[in-house]
mmCIF file of C-alpha atoms and ligand atoms in Angstrom:
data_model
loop_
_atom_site.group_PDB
_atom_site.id
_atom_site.type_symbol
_atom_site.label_atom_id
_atom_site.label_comp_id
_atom_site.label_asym_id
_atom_site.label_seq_id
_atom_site.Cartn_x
_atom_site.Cartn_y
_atom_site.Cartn_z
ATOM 1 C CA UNK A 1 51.311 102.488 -8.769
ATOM 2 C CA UNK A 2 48.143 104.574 -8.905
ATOM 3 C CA UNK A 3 45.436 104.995 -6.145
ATOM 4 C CA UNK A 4 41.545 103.768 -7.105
ATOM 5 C CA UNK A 5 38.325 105.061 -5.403
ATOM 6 C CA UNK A 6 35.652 103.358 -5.490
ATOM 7 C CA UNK A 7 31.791 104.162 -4.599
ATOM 8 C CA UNK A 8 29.387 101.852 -4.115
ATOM 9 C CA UNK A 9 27.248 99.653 -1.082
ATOM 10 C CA UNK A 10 28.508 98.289 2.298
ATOM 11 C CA UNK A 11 25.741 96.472 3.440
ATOM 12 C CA UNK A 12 25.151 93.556 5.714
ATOM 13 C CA UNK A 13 23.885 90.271 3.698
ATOM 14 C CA UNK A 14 21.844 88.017 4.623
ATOM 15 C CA UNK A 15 22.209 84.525 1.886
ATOM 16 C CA UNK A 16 20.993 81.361 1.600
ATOM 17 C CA UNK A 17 23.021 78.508 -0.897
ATOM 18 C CA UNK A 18 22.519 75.202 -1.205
ATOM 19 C CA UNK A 19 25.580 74.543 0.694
ATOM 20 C CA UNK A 20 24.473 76.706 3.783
ATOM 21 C CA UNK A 21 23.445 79.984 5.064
ATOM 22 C CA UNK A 22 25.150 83.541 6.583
ATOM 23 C CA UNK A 23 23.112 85.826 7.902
ATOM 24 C CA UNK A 24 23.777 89.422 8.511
ATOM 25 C CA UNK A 25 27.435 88.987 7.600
ATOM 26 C CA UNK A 26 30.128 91.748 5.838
ATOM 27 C CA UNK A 27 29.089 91.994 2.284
ATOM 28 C CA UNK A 28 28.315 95.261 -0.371
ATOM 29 C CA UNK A 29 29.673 96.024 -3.615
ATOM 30 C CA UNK A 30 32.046 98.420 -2.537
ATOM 31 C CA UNK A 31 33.330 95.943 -0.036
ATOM 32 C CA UNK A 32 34.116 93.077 -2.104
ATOM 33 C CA UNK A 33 35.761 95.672 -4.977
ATOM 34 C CA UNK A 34 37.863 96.863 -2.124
ATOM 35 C CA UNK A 35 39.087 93.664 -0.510
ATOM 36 C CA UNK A 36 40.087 92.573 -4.010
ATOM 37 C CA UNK A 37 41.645 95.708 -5.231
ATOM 38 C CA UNK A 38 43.580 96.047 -2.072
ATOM 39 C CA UNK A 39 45.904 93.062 -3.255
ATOM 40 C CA UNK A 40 47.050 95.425 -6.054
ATOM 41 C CA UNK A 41 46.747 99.170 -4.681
ATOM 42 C CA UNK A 42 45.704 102.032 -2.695
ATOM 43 C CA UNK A 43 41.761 101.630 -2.580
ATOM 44 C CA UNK A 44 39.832 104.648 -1.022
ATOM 45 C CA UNK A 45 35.725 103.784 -0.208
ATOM 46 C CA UNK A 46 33.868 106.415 -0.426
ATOM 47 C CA UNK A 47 29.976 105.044 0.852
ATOM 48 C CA UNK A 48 28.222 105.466 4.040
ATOM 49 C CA UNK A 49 27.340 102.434 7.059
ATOM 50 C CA UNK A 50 24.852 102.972 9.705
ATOM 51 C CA UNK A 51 25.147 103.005 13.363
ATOM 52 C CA UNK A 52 24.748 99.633 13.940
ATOM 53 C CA UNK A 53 27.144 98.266 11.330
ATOM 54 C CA UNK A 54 30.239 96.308 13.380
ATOM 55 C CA UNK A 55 33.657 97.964 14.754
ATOM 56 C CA UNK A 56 35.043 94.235 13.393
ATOM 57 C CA UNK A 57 34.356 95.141 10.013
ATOM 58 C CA UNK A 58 35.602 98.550 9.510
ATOM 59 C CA UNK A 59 38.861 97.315 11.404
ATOM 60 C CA UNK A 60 38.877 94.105 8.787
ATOM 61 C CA UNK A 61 38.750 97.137 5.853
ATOM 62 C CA UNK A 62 41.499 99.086 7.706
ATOM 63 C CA UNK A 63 43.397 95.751 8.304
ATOM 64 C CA UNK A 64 43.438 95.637 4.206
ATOM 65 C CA UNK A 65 44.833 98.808 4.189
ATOM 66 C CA UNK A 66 41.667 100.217 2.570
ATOM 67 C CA UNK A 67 41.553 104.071 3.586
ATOM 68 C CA UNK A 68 37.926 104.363 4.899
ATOM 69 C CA UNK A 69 38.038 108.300 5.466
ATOM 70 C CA UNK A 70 35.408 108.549 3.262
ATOM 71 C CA UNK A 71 33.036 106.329 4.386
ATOM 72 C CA UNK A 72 30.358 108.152 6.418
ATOM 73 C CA UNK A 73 28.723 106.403 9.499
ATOM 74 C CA UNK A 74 25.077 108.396 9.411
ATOM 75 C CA UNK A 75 22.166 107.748 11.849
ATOM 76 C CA UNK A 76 19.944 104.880 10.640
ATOM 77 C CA UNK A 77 20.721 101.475 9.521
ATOM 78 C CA UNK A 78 23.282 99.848 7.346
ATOM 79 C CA UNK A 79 22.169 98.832 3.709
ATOM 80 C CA UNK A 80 20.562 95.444 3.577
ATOM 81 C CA UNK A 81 20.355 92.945 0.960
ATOM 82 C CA UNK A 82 18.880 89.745 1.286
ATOM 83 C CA UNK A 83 19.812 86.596 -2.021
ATOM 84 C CA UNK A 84 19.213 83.407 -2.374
ATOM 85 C CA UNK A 85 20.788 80.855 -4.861
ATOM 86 C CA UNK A 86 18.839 77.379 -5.950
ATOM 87 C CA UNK A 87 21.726 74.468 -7.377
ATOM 88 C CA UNK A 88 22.401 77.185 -11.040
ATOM 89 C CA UNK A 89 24.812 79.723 -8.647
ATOM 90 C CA UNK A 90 24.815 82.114 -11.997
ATOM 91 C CA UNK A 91 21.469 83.317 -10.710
ATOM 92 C CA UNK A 92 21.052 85.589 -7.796
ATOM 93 C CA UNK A 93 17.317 85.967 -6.492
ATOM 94 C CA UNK A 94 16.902 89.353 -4.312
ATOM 95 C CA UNK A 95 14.968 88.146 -1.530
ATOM 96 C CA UNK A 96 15.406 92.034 -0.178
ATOM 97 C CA UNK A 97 16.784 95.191 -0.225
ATOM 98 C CA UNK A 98 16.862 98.069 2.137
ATOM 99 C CA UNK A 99 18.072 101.046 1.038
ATOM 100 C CA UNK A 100 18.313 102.264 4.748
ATOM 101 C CA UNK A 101 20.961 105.121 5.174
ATOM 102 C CA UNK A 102 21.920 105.129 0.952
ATOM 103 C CA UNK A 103 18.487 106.526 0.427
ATOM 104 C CA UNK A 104 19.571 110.155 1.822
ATOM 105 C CA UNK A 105 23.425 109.514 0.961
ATOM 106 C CA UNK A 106 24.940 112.778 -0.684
ATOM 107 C CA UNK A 107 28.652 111.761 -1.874
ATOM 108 C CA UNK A 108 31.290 114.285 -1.367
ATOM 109 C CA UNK A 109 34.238 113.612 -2.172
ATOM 110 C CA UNK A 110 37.459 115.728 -0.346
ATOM 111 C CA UNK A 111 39.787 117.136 -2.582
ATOM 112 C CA UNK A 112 42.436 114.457 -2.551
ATOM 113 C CA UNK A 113 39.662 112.245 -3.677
ATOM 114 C CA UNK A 114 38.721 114.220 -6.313
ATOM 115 C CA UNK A 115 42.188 113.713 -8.106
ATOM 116 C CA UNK A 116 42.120 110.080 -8.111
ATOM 117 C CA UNK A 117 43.109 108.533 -11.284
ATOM 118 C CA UNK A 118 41.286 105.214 -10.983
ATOM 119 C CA UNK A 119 37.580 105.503 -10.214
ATOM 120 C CA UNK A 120 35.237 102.609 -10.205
ATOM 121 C CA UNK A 121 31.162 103.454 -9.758
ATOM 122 C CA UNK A 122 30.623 100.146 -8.278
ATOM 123 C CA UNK A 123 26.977 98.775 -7.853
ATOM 124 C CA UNK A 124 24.816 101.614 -6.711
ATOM 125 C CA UNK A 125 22.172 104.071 -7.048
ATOM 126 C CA UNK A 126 23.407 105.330 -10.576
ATOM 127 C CA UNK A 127 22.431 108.701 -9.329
ATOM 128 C CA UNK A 128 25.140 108.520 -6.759
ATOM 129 C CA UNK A 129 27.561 107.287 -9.261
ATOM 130 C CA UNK A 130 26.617 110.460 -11.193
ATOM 131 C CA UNK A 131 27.265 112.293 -8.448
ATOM 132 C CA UNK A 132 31.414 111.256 -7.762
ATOM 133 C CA UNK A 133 31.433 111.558 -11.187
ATOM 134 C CA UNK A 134 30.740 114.409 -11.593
ATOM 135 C CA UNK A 135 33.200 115.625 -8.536
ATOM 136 C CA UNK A 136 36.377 113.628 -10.017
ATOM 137 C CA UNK A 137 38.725 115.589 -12.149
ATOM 138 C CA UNK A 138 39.539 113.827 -15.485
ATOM 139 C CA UNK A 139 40.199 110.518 -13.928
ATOM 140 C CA UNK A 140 42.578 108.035 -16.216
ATOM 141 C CA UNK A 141 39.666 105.279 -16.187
ATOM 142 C CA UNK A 142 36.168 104.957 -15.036
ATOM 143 C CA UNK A 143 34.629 101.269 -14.759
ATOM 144 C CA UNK A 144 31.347 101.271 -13.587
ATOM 145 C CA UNK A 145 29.212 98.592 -12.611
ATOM 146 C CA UNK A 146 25.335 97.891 -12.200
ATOM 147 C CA UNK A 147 22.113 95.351 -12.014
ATOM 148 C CA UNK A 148 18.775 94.914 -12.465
ATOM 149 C CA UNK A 149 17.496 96.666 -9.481
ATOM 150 C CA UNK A 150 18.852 99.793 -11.344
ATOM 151 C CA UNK A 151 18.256 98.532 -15.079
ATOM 152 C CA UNK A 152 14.684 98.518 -14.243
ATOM 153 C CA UNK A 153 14.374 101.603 -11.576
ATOM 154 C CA UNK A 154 16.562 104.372 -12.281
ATOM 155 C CA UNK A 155 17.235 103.624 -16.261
ATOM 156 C CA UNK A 156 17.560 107.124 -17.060
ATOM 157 C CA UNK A 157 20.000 108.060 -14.733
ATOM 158 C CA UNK A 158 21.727 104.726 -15.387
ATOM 159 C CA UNK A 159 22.135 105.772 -19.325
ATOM 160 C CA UNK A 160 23.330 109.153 -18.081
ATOM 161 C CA UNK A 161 26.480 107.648 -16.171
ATOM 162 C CA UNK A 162 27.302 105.768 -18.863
ATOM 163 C CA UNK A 163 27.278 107.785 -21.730
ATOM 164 C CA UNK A 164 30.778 109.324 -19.710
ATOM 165 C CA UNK A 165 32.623 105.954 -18.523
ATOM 166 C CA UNK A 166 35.354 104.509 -19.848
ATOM 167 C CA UNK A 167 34.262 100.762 -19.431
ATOM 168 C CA UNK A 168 31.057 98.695 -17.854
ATOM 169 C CA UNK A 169 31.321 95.330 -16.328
ATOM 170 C CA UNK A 170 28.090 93.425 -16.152
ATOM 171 C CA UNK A 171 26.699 89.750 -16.093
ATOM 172 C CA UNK A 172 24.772 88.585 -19.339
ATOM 173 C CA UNK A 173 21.726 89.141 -17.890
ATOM 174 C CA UNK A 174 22.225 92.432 -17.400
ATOM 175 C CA UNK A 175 23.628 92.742 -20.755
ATOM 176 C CA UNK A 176 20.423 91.801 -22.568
ATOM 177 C CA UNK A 177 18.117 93.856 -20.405
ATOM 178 C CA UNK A 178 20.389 96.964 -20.386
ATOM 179 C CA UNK A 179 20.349 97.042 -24.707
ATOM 180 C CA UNK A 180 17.143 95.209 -24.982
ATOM 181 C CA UNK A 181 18.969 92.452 -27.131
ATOM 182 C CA UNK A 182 18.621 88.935 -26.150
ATOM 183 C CA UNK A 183 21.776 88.486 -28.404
ATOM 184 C CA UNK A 184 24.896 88.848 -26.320
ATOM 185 C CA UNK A 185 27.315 90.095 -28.847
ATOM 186 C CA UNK A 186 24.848 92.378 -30.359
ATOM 187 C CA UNK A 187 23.724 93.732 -27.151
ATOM 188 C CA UNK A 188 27.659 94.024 -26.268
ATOM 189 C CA UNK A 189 27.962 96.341 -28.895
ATOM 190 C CA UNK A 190 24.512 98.169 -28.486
ATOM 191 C CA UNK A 191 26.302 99.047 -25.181
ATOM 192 C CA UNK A 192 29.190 100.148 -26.881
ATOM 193 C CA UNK A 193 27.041 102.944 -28.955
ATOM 194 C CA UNK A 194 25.641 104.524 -25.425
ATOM 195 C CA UNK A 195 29.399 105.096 -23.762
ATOM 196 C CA UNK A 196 31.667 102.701 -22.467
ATOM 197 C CA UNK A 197 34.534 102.124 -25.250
ATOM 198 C CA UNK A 198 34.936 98.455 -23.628
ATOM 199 C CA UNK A 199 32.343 96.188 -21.838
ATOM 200 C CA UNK A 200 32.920 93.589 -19.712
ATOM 201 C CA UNK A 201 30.189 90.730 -19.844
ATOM 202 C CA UNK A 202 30.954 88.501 -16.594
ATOM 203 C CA UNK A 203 29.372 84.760 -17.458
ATOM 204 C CA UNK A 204 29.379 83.646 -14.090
ATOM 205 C CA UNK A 205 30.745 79.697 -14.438
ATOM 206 C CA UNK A 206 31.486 80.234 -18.029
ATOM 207 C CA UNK A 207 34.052 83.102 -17.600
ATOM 208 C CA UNK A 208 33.885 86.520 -19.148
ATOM 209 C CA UNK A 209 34.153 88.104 -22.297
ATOM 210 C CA UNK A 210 35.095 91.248 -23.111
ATOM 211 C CA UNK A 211 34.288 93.548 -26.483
ATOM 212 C CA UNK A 212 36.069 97.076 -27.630
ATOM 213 C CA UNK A 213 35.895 98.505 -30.329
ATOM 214 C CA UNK A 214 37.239 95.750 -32.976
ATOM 215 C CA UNK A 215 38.060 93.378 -30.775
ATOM 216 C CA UNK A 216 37.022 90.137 -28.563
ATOM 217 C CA UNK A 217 38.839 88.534 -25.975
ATOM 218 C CA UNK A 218 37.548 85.921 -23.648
ATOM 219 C CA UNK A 219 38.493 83.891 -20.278
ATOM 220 C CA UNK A 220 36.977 80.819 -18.970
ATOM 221 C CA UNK A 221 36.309 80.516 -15.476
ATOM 222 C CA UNK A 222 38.670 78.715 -13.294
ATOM 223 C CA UNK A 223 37.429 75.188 -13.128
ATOM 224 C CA UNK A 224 36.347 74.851 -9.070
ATOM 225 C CA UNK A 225 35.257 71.804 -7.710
ATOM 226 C CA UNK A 226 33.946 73.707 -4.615
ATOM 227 C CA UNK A 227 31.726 77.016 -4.462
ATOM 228 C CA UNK A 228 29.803 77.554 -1.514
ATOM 229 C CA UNK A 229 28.886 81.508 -2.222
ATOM 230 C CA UNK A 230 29.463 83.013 -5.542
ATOM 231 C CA UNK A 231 27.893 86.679 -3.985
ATOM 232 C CA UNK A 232 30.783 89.284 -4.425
ATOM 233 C CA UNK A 233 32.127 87.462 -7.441
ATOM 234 C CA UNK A 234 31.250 90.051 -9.998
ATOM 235 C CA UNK A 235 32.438 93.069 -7.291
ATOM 236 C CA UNK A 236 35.698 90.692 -6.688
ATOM 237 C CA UNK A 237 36.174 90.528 -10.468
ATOM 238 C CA UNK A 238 36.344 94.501 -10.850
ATOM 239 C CA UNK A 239 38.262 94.458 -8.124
ATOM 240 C CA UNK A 240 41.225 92.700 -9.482
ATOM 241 C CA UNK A 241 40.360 93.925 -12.689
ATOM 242 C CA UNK A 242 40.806 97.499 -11.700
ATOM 243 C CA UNK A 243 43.849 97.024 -9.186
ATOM 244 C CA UNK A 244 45.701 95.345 -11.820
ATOM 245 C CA UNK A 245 45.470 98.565 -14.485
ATOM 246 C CA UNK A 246 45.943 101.213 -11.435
ATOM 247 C CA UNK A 247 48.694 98.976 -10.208
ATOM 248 C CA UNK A 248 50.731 99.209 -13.297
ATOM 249 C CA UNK A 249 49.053 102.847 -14.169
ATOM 250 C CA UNK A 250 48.466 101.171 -17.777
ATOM 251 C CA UNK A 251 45.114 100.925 -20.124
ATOM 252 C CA UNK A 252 45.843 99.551 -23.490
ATOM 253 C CA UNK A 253 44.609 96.233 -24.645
ATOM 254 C CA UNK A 254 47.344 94.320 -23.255
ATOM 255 C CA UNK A 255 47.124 95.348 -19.464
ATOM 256 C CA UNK A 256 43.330 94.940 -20.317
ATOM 257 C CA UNK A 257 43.503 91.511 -21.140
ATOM 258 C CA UNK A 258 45.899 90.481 -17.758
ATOM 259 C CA UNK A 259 43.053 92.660 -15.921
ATOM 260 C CA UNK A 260 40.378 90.198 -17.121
ATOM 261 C CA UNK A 261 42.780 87.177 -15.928
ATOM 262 C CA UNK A 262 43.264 89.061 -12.488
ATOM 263 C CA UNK A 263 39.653 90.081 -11.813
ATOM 264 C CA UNK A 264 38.784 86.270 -12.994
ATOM 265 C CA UNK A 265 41.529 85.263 -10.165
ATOM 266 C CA UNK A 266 40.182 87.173 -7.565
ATOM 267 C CA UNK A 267 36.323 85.758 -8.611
ATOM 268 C CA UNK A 268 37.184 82.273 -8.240
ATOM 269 C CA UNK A 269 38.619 82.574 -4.403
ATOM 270 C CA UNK A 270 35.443 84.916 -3.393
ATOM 271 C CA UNK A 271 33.344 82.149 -4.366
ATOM 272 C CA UNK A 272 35.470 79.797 -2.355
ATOM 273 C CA UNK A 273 33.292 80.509 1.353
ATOM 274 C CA UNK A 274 30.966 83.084 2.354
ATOM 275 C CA UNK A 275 31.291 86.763 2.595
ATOM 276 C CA UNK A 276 35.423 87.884 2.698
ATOM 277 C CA UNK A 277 36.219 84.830 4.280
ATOM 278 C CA UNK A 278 38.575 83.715 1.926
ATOM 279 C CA UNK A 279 39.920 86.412 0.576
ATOM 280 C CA UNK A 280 40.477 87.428 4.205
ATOM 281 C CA UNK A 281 43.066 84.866 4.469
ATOM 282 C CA UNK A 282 44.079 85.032 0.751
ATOM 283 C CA UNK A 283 47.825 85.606 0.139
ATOM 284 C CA UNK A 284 49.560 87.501 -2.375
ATOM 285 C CA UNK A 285 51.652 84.614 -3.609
ATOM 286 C CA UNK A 286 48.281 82.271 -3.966
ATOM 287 C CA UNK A 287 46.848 85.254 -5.982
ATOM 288 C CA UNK A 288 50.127 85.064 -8.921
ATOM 289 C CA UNK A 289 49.531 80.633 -8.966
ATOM 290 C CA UNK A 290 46.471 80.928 -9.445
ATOM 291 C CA UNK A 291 47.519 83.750 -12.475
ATOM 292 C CA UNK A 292 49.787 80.611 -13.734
ATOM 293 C CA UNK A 293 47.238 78.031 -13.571
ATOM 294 C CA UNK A 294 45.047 80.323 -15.805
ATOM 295 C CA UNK A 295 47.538 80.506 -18.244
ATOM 296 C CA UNK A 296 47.697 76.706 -18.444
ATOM 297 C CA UNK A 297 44.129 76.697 -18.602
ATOM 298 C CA UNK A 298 43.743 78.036 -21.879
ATOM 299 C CA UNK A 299 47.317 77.586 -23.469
ATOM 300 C CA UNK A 300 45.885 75.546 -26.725
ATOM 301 C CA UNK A 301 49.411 74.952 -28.902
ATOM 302 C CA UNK A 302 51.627 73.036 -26.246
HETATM 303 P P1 AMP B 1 27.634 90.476 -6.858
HETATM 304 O O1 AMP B 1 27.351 89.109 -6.335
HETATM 305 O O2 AMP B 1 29.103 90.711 -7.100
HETATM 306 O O3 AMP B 1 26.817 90.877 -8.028
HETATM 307 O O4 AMP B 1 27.222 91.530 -5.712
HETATM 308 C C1 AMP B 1 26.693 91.168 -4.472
HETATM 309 C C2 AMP B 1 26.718 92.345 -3.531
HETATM 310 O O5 AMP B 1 25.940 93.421 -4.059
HETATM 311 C C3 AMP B 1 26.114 91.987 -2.191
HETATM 312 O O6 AMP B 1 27.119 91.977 -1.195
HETATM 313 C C4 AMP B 1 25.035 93.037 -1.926
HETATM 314 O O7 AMP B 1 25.160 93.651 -0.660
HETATM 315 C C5 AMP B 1 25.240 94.071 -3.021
HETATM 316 N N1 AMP B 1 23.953 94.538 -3.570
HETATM 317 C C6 AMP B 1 22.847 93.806 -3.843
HETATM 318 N N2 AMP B 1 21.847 94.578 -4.345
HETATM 319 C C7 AMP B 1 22.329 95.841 -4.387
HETATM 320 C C8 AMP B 1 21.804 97.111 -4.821
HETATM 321 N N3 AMP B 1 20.547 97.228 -5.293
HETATM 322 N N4 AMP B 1 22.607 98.195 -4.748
HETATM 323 C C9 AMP B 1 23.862 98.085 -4.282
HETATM 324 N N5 AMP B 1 24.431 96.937 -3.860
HETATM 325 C C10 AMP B 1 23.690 95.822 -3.910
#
């Protein structure tokens, strides 16, 4: 089993559904990857919380066995990110976002960190994923992760980190305004040409697909009857997506392909209440049905 670090946001979120409201609750990029990955491996977060962010929720991390001793509490306020979601849940509106203590953040990473073999640049300034990158030595795999807010502010930096990872996971959306392709296959591969030697496109309801080099390989969603949130999905997804490769220490396509099934796993039960609610009382033996039930799902030759 191999240990993962992850960068990214923990931020309190404030988000409104058509099935209800949390304000101010646990929620950042960073925190959802690590709850998820935790099911699978050693996670180390390495972000920064300000003064006022809750005891509860770095002892909820802890409980998770998430090592948090690089996660800096600085003076200021804790990252802030207000969504909303009309009746489509594939569609996140940012209502807000306040930087707060990430807009003088400086990564470093100690030297333990540095050898890591798993490292995922979760949703962040991509000048701050430059920067761990840029500390690690030769990790196995880098995923990173992005969005709009980035896409459209720091796209420079943004093509900079990705030129040197390994693979990207992003929604469609993202997809087409990243390459500038409204096709998603062709902006899949336009991707491919700037980096990443695998991208993940995460469809929300309609599963994810994933392109390499030569190859396709898609998973539906698991059919819910009941989401309430779907915030964290996508950070969920990496998260069993990434703890399932480190967990086995594995990246060709097979392990790929189970990593897609896990992260979709861990997806569906994020979206299942607001913030880590669920996967807060999510159990290890829930995670592997669910694994089954996927298989069922799309076993076509009975
Ligand atoms: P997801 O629904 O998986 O795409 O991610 C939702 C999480 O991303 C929320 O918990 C937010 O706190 C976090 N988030 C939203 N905007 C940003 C941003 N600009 N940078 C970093 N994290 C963000």
């Amino acid at each position: 089993m191999a240990d993962l670090l992850v960068v990214g946001s923990v931020a309190l979120d404030s988000v409104t559904t058509p099935f209800g409201q949390a304000t101010e609750v646990l929620g950042g990029s960073a925190t959802y990857f690590s709850y998820a990955a935790s099911f699978f491996t050693n996670v180390h977060l390495v972000a920064v919380v300000g003064e006022d962010f809750p005891k509860a929720h770095l002892a909820a991390l802890r409980d998770r066995g998430v090592d948090l001793s690089g996660l800096r509490v600085a003076r200021g306020q804790t990252f802030r990110w207000v969504g909303e979601y009309g009746f489509d849940l594939n569609e996140a509106k940012t209502v807000d976002t306040r930087l707060n203590v990430f807009a003088d953040f400086q990564p470093s990473l100690s030297s333990a960190h540095r050898k890591v073999p798993f490292l995922f640049l979760a949703n962040i300034d991509p000048e701050l994923q430059l920067e761990v990158l840029r500390q690690a030595e030769r990790p196995q795999l880098v995923a990173l992760d992005t969005m709009n807010f980035w896409i459209e502010g720091k796209r420079n930096a943004l093509l900079e980190v990705l030129a040197e990872v390994d693979v990207l996971l992003v929604n469609d959306a993202e997809a087409r305004q990243l390459a500038r392709q409204p096709n998603l296959i062709k902006a899949a591969r336009a991707i491919l040409g700037l980096g990443p030697r695998t991208v993940v496109v995460k469809r929300g309801e309609y599963g994810a697909l994933m392109v390499s080099d030569g190859s396709f390989f898609f998973v539906p969603a698991y059919p819910m009857e009941s989401v309430l949130d779907p915030t964290g999905a996508g950070d969920a997804f990496a998260g069993g997506f990434m703890g399932s490769l480190a967990q086995r220490e594995k990246t060709d396509p097979a392990s790929v392909r189970r990593a897609i099934v896990f992260g979709s796993v861990m997806a569906s039960f994020t979206v299942e209440d607001f913030s880590l609610t669920r996967l807060d009382s999510l159990r290890s033996d829930e995670i592997e049905r669910r694994y089954s039930s996927f298989q069922d799902l799309v076993r076509f030759e009975i």
